[in-house]
Short mmCIF file of C-alpha atoms and ligand atoms in Angstrom, two decimals:
data_model
loop_
_atom_site.label_atom_id
_atom_site.label_comp_id
_atom_site.label_asym_id
_atom_site.label_seq_id
_atom_site.Cartn_x
_atom_site.Cartn_y
_atom_site.Cartn_z
CA MET D 932 19.10 -18.50 -12.88
CA SER D 933 21.98 -15.73 -13.98
CA GLN D 934 18.79 -13.22 -14.00
CA VAL D 935 19.15 -10.01 -12.18
CA ARG D 936 16.87 -9.37 -9.65
CA LEU D 937 16.43 -6.69 -7.37
CA ARG D 938 13.49 -6.26 -5.04
CA PHE D 939 12.62 -3.79 -2.44
CA ALA D 940 10.87 -5.18 0.80
CA PRO D 941 9.76 -2.31 2.48
CA SER D 942 7.34 -2.82 6.30
CA PRO D 943 4.05 -1.44 5.27
CA THR D 944 4.48 -0.35 9.38
CA GLY D 945 5.23 3.34 8.68
CA TYR D 946 5.46 6.35 5.78
CA LEU D 947 8.24 5.86 3.62
CA HIS D 948 10.91 7.34 4.95
CA ILE D 949 14.23 9.37 3.48
CA GLY D 950 16.29 6.38 4.23
CA GLY D 951 14.26 3.72 2.98
CA ALA D 952 13.31 5.71 -0.38
CA ARG D 953 17.23 5.99 -0.84
CA THR D 954 17.52 2.65 -0.52
CA ALA D 955 14.62 1.57 -2.79
CA ILE D 956 16.20 4.37 -5.13
CA PHE D 957 19.65 2.21 -4.88
CA ASN D 958 18.01 -1.01 -5.62
CA TYR D 959 16.19 0.37 -8.83
CA LEU D 960 18.77 1.92 -10.56
CA LEU D 961 21.29 -0.81 -10.33
CA ALA D 962 18.17 -2.99 -11.60
CA ARG D 963 17.74 -0.94 -14.97
CA LYS D 964 21.55 -0.45 -14.93
CA LEU D 965 21.65 -4.09 -15.01
CA GLY D 966 18.83 -4.50 -17.66
CA GLY D 967 17.15 -6.79 -14.69
CA GLN D 968 13.86 -6.40 -13.23
CA PHE D 969 13.56 -4.60 -10.17
CA VAL D 970 10.16 -6.24 -7.99
CA LEU D 971 8.39 -5.36 -4.58
CA ARG D 972 8.21 -7.46 -1.36
CA ILE D 973 5.21 -6.38 1.20
CA GLU D 974 6.77 -7.57 4.50
CA ASP D 975 3.66 -7.68 5.86
CA THR D 976 4.29 -10.18 8.82
CA ASP D 977 3.38 -7.92 11.96
CA LYS D 978 -0.24 -8.06 11.84
CA GLU D 979 0.04 -5.91 14.76
CA ARG D 980 1.99 -2.93 13.16
CA SER D 981 1.34 -3.22 9.59
CA LYS D 982 -1.77 -1.20 7.75
CA PRO D 983 -2.91 -0.96 4.43
CA GLU D 984 -2.49 3.18 4.78
CA TYR D 985 0.69 2.53 5.03
CA GLU D 986 1.27 0.07 2.77
CA ASP D 987 -0.62 2.56 -0.22
CA GLU D 988 1.36 5.26 1.08
CA ILE D 989 5.09 3.72 0.74
CA LEU D 990 3.65 2.66 -2.97
CA ASN D 991 2.17 6.07 -4.05
CA ALA D 992 5.76 7.60 -2.90
CA MET D 993 7.50 5.32 -4.97
CA LYS D 994 5.60 5.86 -8.28
CA TRP D 995 5.94 9.24 -7.46
CA LEU D 996 9.71 8.89 -7.11
CA GLY D 997 9.24 7.44 -10.92
CA LEU D 998 10.52 3.66 -8.91
CA SER D 999 8.21 1.43 -11.22
CA TRP D 1000 8.90 -2.04 -10.39
CA ASP D 1001 7.97 -5.07 -12.48
CA ASP D 1002 5.27 -8.18 -11.58
CA SER D 1003 2.74 -7.32 -8.73
CA PRO D 1004 4.32 -7.12 -5.28
CA LEU D 1005 4.41 -9.94 -3.39
CA ARG D 1006 3.26 -10.11 0.15
CA GLN D 1007 4.58 -11.50 2.75
CA SER D 1008 2.09 -12.58 4.99
CA LEU D 1009 1.05 -15.36 2.00
CA HIS D 1010 3.98 -17.03 2.07
CA LYS D 1011 3.89 -18.36 5.45
CA SER D 1012 3.70 -22.45 4.93
CA PHE D 1013 6.38 -21.67 2.06
CA HIS D 1014 8.72 -20.53 5.23
CA ARG D 1015 6.80 -23.36 7.42
CA GLU D 1016 8.59 -25.54 4.56
CA THR D 1017 12.01 -24.24 4.40
CA VAL D 1018 12.29 -24.37 8.30
CA ASP D 1019 11.05 -28.14 7.33
CA GLU D 1020 13.87 -28.63 4.74
CA LEU D 1021 16.36 -27.13 7.76
CA LEU D 1022 15.71 -29.37 9.85
CA GLU D 1023 15.78 -32.27 8.13
CA ARG D 1024 18.99 -31.58 6.47
CA GLY D 1025 19.99 -31.12 10.63
CA ALA D 1026 20.73 -27.28 10.25
CA ALA D 1027 18.41 -26.87 12.62
CA TYR D 1028 16.77 -28.02 15.62
CA ARG D 1029 13.18 -28.10 18.26
CA ASP D 1030 13.98 -26.30 21.10
CA PHE D 1031 12.33 -26.94 24.18
CA LEU D 1032 13.69 -24.62 26.75
CA THR D 1033 10.74 -21.52 27.34
CA ILE D 1034 12.04 -18.46 26.33
CA GLU D 1035 12.06 -17.58 29.81
CA ASP D 1036 14.39 -20.65 30.71
CA ALA D 1037 16.65 -19.29 27.46
CA LYS D 1038 17.33 -16.30 28.41
CA LYS D 1039 18.44 -17.27 31.96
CA LEU D 1040 20.97 -19.62 30.11
CA LYS D 1041 22.38 -16.36 27.95
CA ASP D 1042 22.16 -14.60 30.59
CA GLU D 1043 24.17 -16.88 33.18
CA ALA D 1044 26.87 -17.27 30.33
CA MET D 1045 26.84 -13.34 29.83
CA ARG D 1046 27.49 -13.25 33.71
CA LYS D 1047 30.32 -15.65 33.36
CA GLY D 1048 31.59 -15.05 30.17
CA GLY D 1049 30.63 -12.74 28.89
CA LEU D 1050 30.34 -12.42 25.09
CA VAL D 1051 29.10 -16.04 24.42
CA ALA D 1052 26.83 -17.15 21.63
CA PHE D 1053 23.88 -19.15 22.63
CA ARG D 1054 23.38 -22.85 22.26
CA SER D 1055 20.39 -24.15 23.54
CA PRO D 1056 20.80 -27.71 25.65
CA ASP D 1057 18.57 -29.02 23.18
CA ARG D 1058 20.54 -28.80 20.00
CA TYR D 1059 21.97 -31.89 21.45
CA LEU D 1060 18.91 -34.19 21.96
CA SER D 1061 18.66 -36.60 19.27
CA ALA D 1062 16.61 -36.15 15.89
CA GLN D 1063 14.50 -38.98 16.93
CA GLU D 1064 14.06 -38.49 20.61
CA ALA D 1065 12.62 -33.86 19.76
CA GLU D 1066 10.70 -35.66 17.02
CA GLU D 1067 8.97 -37.60 19.23
CA ARG D 1068 8.55 -34.82 21.39
CA ALA D 1069 7.07 -32.46 19.13
CA MET D 1070 4.76 -34.94 18.28
CA SER D 1071 3.00 -34.96 20.96
CA GLY D 1072 2.22 -31.67 20.84
CA GLU D 1073 5.45 -30.11 23.31
CA PRO D 1074 5.51 -26.51 22.95
CA HIS D 1075 8.47 -25.71 20.91
CA CYS D 1076 10.74 -23.50 19.05
CA VAL D 1077 13.00 -24.77 16.21
CA ARG D 1078 16.46 -23.08 15.99
CA PHE D 1079 19.25 -22.69 13.44
CA ARG D 1080 21.88 -24.86 14.34
CA ILE D 1081 25.06 -22.43 13.79
CA PRO D 1082 28.22 -24.53 12.24
CA ASP D 1083 31.35 -24.36 13.84
CA GLU D 1084 33.10 -22.27 11.02
CA ALA D 1085 33.15 -18.57 9.82
CA VAL D 1086 30.84 -16.65 6.99
CA ILE D 1087 32.48 -15.20 4.89
CA TYR D 1088 31.27 -12.89 2.01
CA GLN D 1089 32.24 -10.37 0.31
CA ASP D 1090 30.23 -6.79 0.28
CA GLY D 1091 29.82 -4.90 -1.87
CA VAL D 1092 30.28 -1.32 -0.04
CA HIS D 1093 32.30 -3.03 2.81
CA GLY D 1094 34.31 -5.73 0.69
CA ARG D 1095 35.05 -8.53 2.63
CA VAL D 1096 33.49 -9.40 5.78
CA GLU D 1097 34.08 -12.51 8.12
CA VAL D 1098 31.65 -13.01 11.27
CA GLY D 1099 32.95 -15.95 14.01
CA PRO D 1100 30.46 -19.02 14.94
CA ASP D 1101 31.41 -17.81 18.05
CA THR D 1102 29.00 -14.40 17.56
CA LEU D 1103 25.83 -16.03 16.22
CA ASP D 1104 23.58 -17.39 18.81
CA ASP D 1105 21.53 -20.36 17.43
CA PHE D 1106 18.79 -17.99 15.78
CA VAL D 1107 14.95 -18.69 15.74
CA LEU D 1108 13.73 -19.61 12.58
CA LEU D 1109 10.31 -20.65 14.39
CA ARG D 1110 8.75 -19.40 17.12
CA GLN D 1111 6.58 -21.42 19.76
CA ASP D 1112 3.82 -19.68 18.04
CA ASN D 1113 5.01 -21.78 14.53
CA SER D 1114 5.15 -18.43 13.40
CA PRO D 1115 8.04 -18.25 10.99
CA THR D 1116 10.66 -15.41 11.49
CA TYR D 1117 12.05 -12.49 9.50
CA GLN D 1118 15.98 -14.21 8.86
CA VAL D 1119 13.83 -16.85 7.49
CA ALA D 1120 11.09 -15.12 5.71
CA VAL D 1121 13.49 -12.98 3.93
CA VAL D 1122 15.83 -15.97 2.79
CA ALA D 1123 13.01 -18.11 1.66
CA ASP D 1124 11.45 -15.58 -0.07
CA ASP D 1125 14.33 -13.49 -2.09
CA TYR D 1126 15.09 -17.46 -3.54
CA GLU D 1127 11.68 -17.58 -4.55
CA MET D 1128 11.55 -14.68 -6.30
CA GLY D 1129 15.49 -15.38 -7.69
CA ILE D 1130 16.74 -12.23 -6.12
CA SER D 1131 20.40 -11.94 -7.36
CA HIS D 1132 21.58 -8.46 -5.42
CA VAL D 1133 20.39 -7.22 -2.27
CA ILE D 1134 21.24 -3.61 -1.34
CA ARG D 1135 19.90 -2.52 1.96
CA GLY D 1136 20.57 -0.61 4.91
CA ASP D 1137 23.84 -1.52 7.63
CA ASP D 1138 20.77 -2.09 9.85
CA HIS D 1139 20.56 -5.33 8.30
CA ILE D 1140 24.44 -6.26 8.64
CA SER D 1141 23.55 -8.17 11.17
CA ASN D 1142 21.37 -10.50 9.68
CA THR D 1143 23.18 -11.13 6.87
CA PRO D 1144 25.65 -14.24 8.21
CA LYS D 1145 22.53 -15.74 9.42
CA GLN D 1146 21.33 -15.12 6.35
CA ILE D 1147 23.89 -17.03 4.34
CA LEU D 1148 24.07 -19.72 6.23
CA ILE D 1149 20.07 -20.49 6.04
CA TYR D 1150 21.74 -20.74 2.13
CA LYS D 1151 23.87 -22.05 2.42
CA ALA D 1152 22.21 -24.97 4.18
CA LEU D 1153 20.20 -25.38 1.68
CA ASN D 1154 22.62 -25.46 -0.69
CA TRP D 1155 21.01 -22.03 -2.49
CA LYS D 1156 23.15 -19.61 -4.08
CA PRO D 1157 23.39 -16.21 -1.79
CA PRO D 1158 22.11 -13.11 -3.32
CA GLN D 1159 25.30 -10.53 -3.57
CA PHE D 1160 24.57 -8.37 -0.59
CA ALA D 1161 25.64 -4.54 -0.05
CA HIS D 1162 25.07 -2.52 3.34
CA VAL D 1163 24.51 1.20 2.94
CA PRO D 1164 25.43 3.60 5.89
CA LEU D 1165 22.64 5.30 7.05
CA ILE D 1166 21.58 8.38 7.05
CA LEU D 1167 22.61 10.79 9.53
CA GLY D 1168 21.06 13.97 10.65
CA SER D 1169 23.44 17.63 11.06
CA ASP D 1170 24.03 16.61 14.69
CA ARG D 1171 25.56 12.99 13.30
CA LYS D 1172 22.90 10.73 14.69
CA ARG D 1173 20.50 8.81 12.76
CA LEU D 1174 17.97 10.91 11.02
CA SER D 1175 14.93 10.81 12.84
CA LYS D 1176 11.49 13.37 12.99
CA ARG D 1177 14.15 15.37 15.71
CA HIS D 1178 15.75 16.57 12.62
CA GLY D 1179 12.47 17.51 10.55
CA ALA D 1180 10.51 15.85 8.18
CA THR D 1181 11.60 12.24 7.25
CA ALA D 1182 8.90 10.88 5.48
CA VAL D 1183 9.00 11.74 1.22
CA THR D 1184 5.30 12.46 1.08
CA GLU D 1185 6.09 15.53 3.78
CA TYR D 1186 8.69 16.56 1.25
CA ARG D 1187 5.89 15.58 -1.44
CA LYS D 1188 3.44 18.24 0.32
CA GLN D 1189 5.82 21.04 0.62
CA GLY D 1190 6.81 21.23 -3.49
CA PHE D 1191 9.62 19.93 -3.43
CA LEU D 1192 9.53 17.98 -7.08
CA ALA D 1193 10.53 14.06 -7.47
CA GLU D 1194 12.95 14.67 -9.90
CA ALA D 1195 15.23 17.07 -6.67
CA VAL D 1196 13.54 14.73 -4.29
CA LEU D 1197 15.18 11.42 -6.36
CA SER D 1198 18.46 13.20 -7.59
CA TYR D 1199 19.10 14.60 -4.57
CA LEU D 1200 19.08 10.91 -2.40
CA ALA D 1201 20.58 9.05 -5.26
CA LEU D 1202 23.05 11.05 -4.20
CA LEU D 1203 22.94 11.06 -0.73
CA GLY D 1204 26.02 8.17 -0.15
CA TRP D 1205 26.54 7.26 -3.61
CA SER D 1206 29.01 9.65 -6.02
CA PRO D 1207 28.75 8.90 -10.27
CA GLY D 1208 32.90 9.45 -9.80
CA ASP D 1209 32.40 12.98 -11.36
CA ASP D 1210 31.12 16.23 -9.32
CA ARG D 1211 27.51 15.75 -11.25
CA GLU D 1212 24.54 18.15 -8.57
CA ILE D 1213 22.07 17.59 -10.91
CA MET D 1214 20.93 14.43 -12.31
CA THR D 1215 18.26 12.86 -13.90
CA MET D 1216 17.05 9.42 -13.58
CA ASP D 1217 18.33 8.23 -16.63
CA GLU D 1218 21.43 9.82 -16.31
CA LEU D 1219 21.75 8.02 -12.78
CA VAL D 1220 20.52 4.58 -14.32
CA GLU D 1221 23.74 5.09 -16.73
CA ALA D 1222 26.09 5.76 -14.02
CA PHE D 1223 24.72 3.68 -11.19
CA ASP D 1224 27.44 1.04 -9.51
CA ILE D 1225 27.59 -0.30 -6.20
CA SER D 1226 31.24 0.86 -6.27
CA GLY D 1227 30.12 4.27 -5.82
CA ILE D 1228 29.04 3.64 -2.43
CA ASN D 1229 30.41 5.70 0.51
CA ASN D 1230 31.40 3.42 3.25
CA HIS D 1231 31.06 6.14 5.90
CA SER D 1232 27.55 7.96 6.64
CA ALA D 1233 25.85 10.78 4.85
CA ILE D 1234 24.23 13.10 6.20
CA PHE D 1235 21.06 14.89 5.29
CA ASP D 1236 21.32 18.37 4.72
CA GLU D 1237 17.79 19.87 3.83
CA GLN D 1238 19.16 23.17 2.59
CA LYS D 1239 20.98 21.83 -0.51
CA LEU D 1240 17.99 19.96 -1.07
CA GLU D 1241 16.07 23.32 -1.33
CA TRP D 1242 18.75 24.40 -3.53
CA MET D 1243 18.66 21.36 -5.74
CA ASN D 1244 14.88 21.98 -5.95
CA GLY D 1245 15.60 25.41 -7.29
CA ARG D 1246 17.31 23.92 -9.98
CA PHE D 1247 15.17 21.12 -11.04
CA ILE D 1248 12.14 23.74 -10.95
CA SER D 1249 14.22 26.35 -13.37
CA LEU D 1250 14.58 23.12 -15.57
CA LYS D 1251 11.48 21.78 -15.34
CA PRO D 1252 9.27 22.75 -18.87
CA THR D 1253 7.21 25.20 -17.91
CA ASN D 1254 3.54 23.57 -18.93
CA GLU D 1255 4.80 20.99 -16.67
CA LEU D 1256 5.29 23.93 -13.90
CA VAL D 1257 1.85 25.15 -14.35
CA GLU D 1258 0.25 21.70 -13.62
CA LEU D 1259 1.68 21.46 -11.03
CA ILE D 1260 0.94 25.13 -9.23
CA GLU D 1261 -2.55 25.07 -10.95
CA PRO D 1262 -4.39 23.49 -8.27
CA GLN D 1263 -2.51 25.41 -5.43
CA TYR D 1264 -3.72 28.68 -7.23
CA VAL D 1265 -7.18 27.52 -6.92
CA GLU D 1266 -6.75 27.37 -3.15
CA LYS D 1267 -5.84 30.78 -3.41
CA VAL D 1268 -8.54 32.02 -5.21
CA ARG D 1269 -10.82 29.99 -2.85
CA ALA D 1270 -9.00 31.80 -0.16
CA GLY D 1271 -9.48 35.27 -1.59
CA VAL D 1272 -6.12 35.49 -1.72
CA LEU D 1273 -5.35 35.67 -5.42
CA PRO D 1274 -8.32 36.35 -8.12
CA GLU D 1275 -9.89 34.17 -10.50
CA GLU D 1276 -9.59 36.13 -13.35
CA THR D 1277 -5.81 36.07 -13.39
CA GLN D 1278 -5.18 32.60 -13.61
CA GLN D 1279 -3.84 33.49 -17.40
CA MET D 1280 -0.99 34.44 -16.15
CA LEU D 1281 0.30 31.74 -14.19
CA PRO D 1282 2.44 30.73 -17.44
CA ILE D 1283 4.26 34.27 -17.45
CA ALA D 1284 4.63 34.13 -14.00
CA VAL D 1285 5.97 30.79 -14.12
CA GLU D 1286 8.89 31.24 -17.11
CA LEU D 1287 9.96 34.27 -15.62
CA LEU D 1288 10.24 33.14 -11.85
CA LYS D 1289 11.52 29.64 -12.49
CA THR D 1290 15.13 30.54 -12.12
CA ARG D 1291 14.38 32.64 -8.92
CA VAL D 1292 12.40 30.16 -6.07
CA ARG D 1293 13.17 27.22 -4.29
CA TYR D 1294 9.62 26.23 -4.38
CA PRO D 1295 7.02 25.81 -7.37
CA GLN D 1296 4.34 27.70 -4.82
CA GLU D 1297 6.64 30.77 -4.63
CA VAL D 1298 5.76 31.84 -7.69
CA LEU D 1299 2.75 32.37 -5.98
CA GLU D 1300 3.55 33.63 -2.95
CA LYS D 1301 7.14 36.00 -4.44
CA GLY D 1302 5.09 36.71 -7.55
CA HIS D 1303 1.67 37.67 -6.80
CA TYR D 1304 1.95 41.13 -8.51
CA PHE D 1305 1.55 39.06 -11.92
CA PHE D 1306 -2.30 38.40 -10.74
CA LYS D 1307 -3.17 41.63 -9.01
CA ASP D 1308 -1.75 44.58 -8.04
CA PRO D 1309 0.67 45.40 -5.61
CA GLU D 1310 -1.21 47.30 -2.90
CA THR D 1311 2.15 49.05 -0.84
CA ILE D 1312 5.77 48.93 -1.70
CA GLU D 1313 6.51 45.85 -0.14
CA ASP D 1314 10.27 46.32 -0.41
CA ARG D 1315 11.41 49.25 1.61
CA LYS D 1316 14.95 49.01 1.97
CA ALA D 1317 14.71 49.79 -1.97
CA ALA D 1318 11.70 51.93 -1.65
CA LYS D 1319 14.05 54.20 0.73
CA LYS D 1320 16.76 53.85 -2.19
CA ARG D 1321 15.01 54.12 -4.83
CA LEU D 1322 12.09 56.43 -4.17
CA LYS D 1323 13.32 59.63 -3.26
CA ASP D 1324 13.37 61.71 -5.92
CA ASP D 1325 11.09 64.80 -5.34
CA ASP D 1326 9.63 65.02 -9.38
CA LEU D 1327 9.31 61.03 -9.18
CA PRO D 1328 5.21 61.23 -9.36
CA GLU D 1329 5.88 63.44 -12.48
CA ARG D 1330 8.10 61.33 -13.94
CA LEU D 1331 6.29 58.29 -13.57
CA GLU D 1332 3.32 59.62 -14.99
CA ARG D 1333 5.62 60.66 -17.93
CA LEU D 1334 6.74 57.18 -18.35
CA ALA D 1335 2.89 56.02 -18.01
CA ASP D 1336 1.68 58.36 -20.64
CA GLU D 1337 4.68 57.01 -23.04
CA TYR D 1338 3.51 53.71 -22.30
CA GLN D 1339 -0.42 54.58 -23.15
CA LYS D 1340 0.79 56.00 -26.75
CA LEU D 1341 2.69 52.47 -27.43
CA ALA D 1342 -0.93 50.95 -27.05
CA GLU D 1343 -0.42 47.62 -29.56
CA ALA D 1344 2.78 47.83 -29.55
CA PHE D 1345 3.32 47.16 -26.12
CA ASN D 1346 6.30 44.84 -25.67
CA ALA D 1347 9.18 44.25 -23.64
CA GLN D 1348 11.70 45.91 -26.15
CA SER D 1349 9.26 48.75 -27.09
CA CYS D 1350 8.96 49.26 -23.23
CA GLU D 1351 12.94 49.44 -23.28
CA ASP D 1352 12.83 51.54 -26.32
CA ALA D 1353 10.39 54.26 -24.56
CA LEU D 1354 11.95 54.37 -21.31
CA ARG D 1355 15.31 55.13 -22.46
CA SER D 1356 14.38 57.80 -24.88
CA LEU D 1357 12.01 59.57 -22.03
CA ALA D 1358 15.68 59.32 -19.23
CA GLU D 1359 17.63 61.19 -22.45
CA GLU D 1360 14.96 63.73 -22.71
CA LEU D 1361 14.95 64.35 -19.28
CA GLU D 1362 18.87 63.62 -18.58
CA ILE D 1363 18.68 61.39 -16.02
CA GLY D 1364 20.66 57.36 -16.13
CA THR D 1365 18.27 54.45 -16.94
CA GLY D 1366 17.86 53.67 -13.81
CA LYS D 1367 16.03 56.66 -12.22
CA LEU D 1368 13.29 54.95 -14.31
CA ILE D 1369 13.84 51.48 -14.25
CA HIS D 1370 14.20 50.82 -10.40
CA PRO D 1371 10.67 52.73 -9.62
CA THR D 1372 9.08 51.07 -12.58
CA ARG D 1373 9.84 47.80 -10.97
CA LEU D 1374 8.84 48.82 -7.71
CA ALA D 1375 5.80 50.26 -9.03
CA VAL D 1376 4.60 47.15 -10.85
CA SER D 1377 5.84 44.53 -8.73
CA GLY D 1378 5.71 46.31 -5.17
CA GLN D 1379 10.01 44.60 -4.97
CA GLY D 1380 13.14 46.19 -5.55
CA ALA D 1381 14.54 43.15 -7.46
CA GLY D 1382 12.79 40.20 -9.81
CA PRO D 1383 12.44 38.69 -13.38
CA SER D 1384 13.49 41.05 -16.21
CA LEU D 1385 11.77 43.90 -16.00
CA PHE D 1386 11.01 44.74 -19.65
CA GLU D 1387 9.35 41.69 -20.07
CA MET D 1388 7.50 41.66 -16.88
CA LEU D 1389 5.54 45.04 -18.54
CA GLU D 1390 5.06 43.20 -21.83
CA ALA D 1391 2.97 40.38 -19.69
CA LEU D 1392 1.54 42.83 -17.34
CA GLY D 1393 -0.05 44.49 -20.26
CA VAL D 1394 -0.26 48.38 -20.79
CA ASP D 1395 -3.71 48.26 -18.78
CA SER D 1396 -1.83 47.05 -15.28
CA VAL D 1397 1.77 48.69 -16.08
CA THR D 1398 0.02 52.28 -16.44
CA ARG D 1399 -2.32 51.61 -13.48
CA ARG D 1400 -0.03 50.49 -11.50
CA MET D 1401 2.30 53.34 -12.71
CA ARG D 1402 -0.27 56.05 -11.83
CA TRP D 1403 -0.80 54.25 -9.29
CA LEU D 1404 2.61 54.82 -7.18
CA ALA D 1405 2.57 58.56 -8.78
CA GLU D 1406 -0.36 58.87 -6.33
CA PHE D 1407 0.85 57.01 -3.26
CA LEU D 1408 4.26 58.94 -3.48
CA ARG D 1409 2.32 62.23 -3.87
CA GLU D 1410 0.15 61.27 0.03
CA LYS D 1411 3.37 59.43 1.74
CA GLY D 1412 6.34 61.23 0.32
CA THR D 1413 9.27 60.53 -1.06
CA PRO D 1414 10.47 58.44 0.03
CA PRO D 1415 7.39 56.81 1.15
CA ASP D 1416 6.59 56.71 4.47
CA LEU D 1417 5.59 52.94 5.43
CA GLY D 1418 5.03 52.85 8.54
CA SER D 1419 6.62 51.24 11.40
CA ASP D 1420 10.36 49.84 9.81
CA GLU D 1421 11.00 46.92 12.24
CA ASP D 1422 10.55 44.57 9.04
CA ASN D 1423 13.84 46.01 7.87
N1 LIG P 1742 11.77 -5.15 5.78
C1 LIG P 1742 12.77 -4.75 6.17
C2 LIG P 1742 12.77 -3.94 6.44
O1 LIG P 1742 11.86 -3.12 5.57
C3 LIG P 1742 13.68 -5.42 4.89
C4 LIG P 1742 14.38 -6.58 4.59
C5 LIG P 1742 15.79 -6.74 4.11
O2 LIG P 1742 16.13 -5.76 2.81
O3 LIG P 1742 16.22 -7.42 4.02
O4 LIG P 1742 14.07 -2.79 7.10
#
């Protein structure tokens, strides 16, 4: 049984949190790196809080991130009898005992011990009952729980992130394995299931580190080989407090809705608290799998930086094939058509708008927002600063019309090169710098002072739109002056 098998074990009591996703990613990467399997276990034993919609959401978010799993997910709640059998086995081996103390009495004893001597590990007096007496009382139906009998020796293990960990018996309570209502606890369920699923490595958050010695003791008592553990420091917000809703979105789905690409979220989270050992900041799934190693996980907390994630999103957008981005943006286009924001008939401009803008946006939807001029004529000059600076020559309306005439002449041969040539020769003829035509033309066709390469944009828009917009600006300037009076200046 030296097979490599890793698992992700979400509790379906909430959405897939950024931290949970990172745990899933690390387990996935190590499994794939070592040529092993990656499996899922739905830890749904908390009936009150577990919801099928959370489960769906978690699985969908994982699929979206590209974290495919092997086998069908194991549902922990269906395994209770195995968990109970495991407790029986521990009882039989003397590694566990029946505790007839009521919960309240146990608490009283703990509190008393605390008051007397500070931190004392809890041992129930029933730990010392004879096996026979305990069995008899249990048989007679006396309520009790089952506790693990902490042995009198330290637990020592090698943590993949923190190195050698040693925990003395005096800090470990005789913890509960089976509650009075006969329900198995997390500690025994997780060990029984990890064992049964043949899990070889467990990467999980530091919030589980106090569970690990207890779990290792259960493995030892049963003579089962424990998996290798690695505990990853938690993700913090910018104020160095544990990442929570106060810091903004924490659900993976929320990022998806906002327009983050799965590739960007994957790469960002993988690199949050793990490093490939070089300064790569953009990594694909294949590259991550290739480079992943537990030794690259940092032993200090990582700070979640949404701006960095945004930047990464922009990088991944610029690298993504145009047709895939178009597919992603199309539904949003349709939405905008429905809302009357964009016209239906210019949808064919989408691929070219994506192609020309994808290096300039951080979110896919910005192609529609920033690049609305690909789909409809500008109604004003949005970029007021550029308007003031670039639209101030008195003869600009005539100049724009002259260039529009030249462009009209190109008709069939209207392309980036011919547009550039025509503009340059007109500038020469008028004895002005090319900038005097380039900037006003850009403002005419887009309403913006900056954007993708002008001549490519002109070719994409086509001769009719371009000349119509240039003539529009000429008229606009005659009406509003040079530079145009664009109303209140407060946006600048
Ligand atoms: N279900 C646990 C959680 O969501 C994970 C248990 C484990 O990794 O051992 O935190």
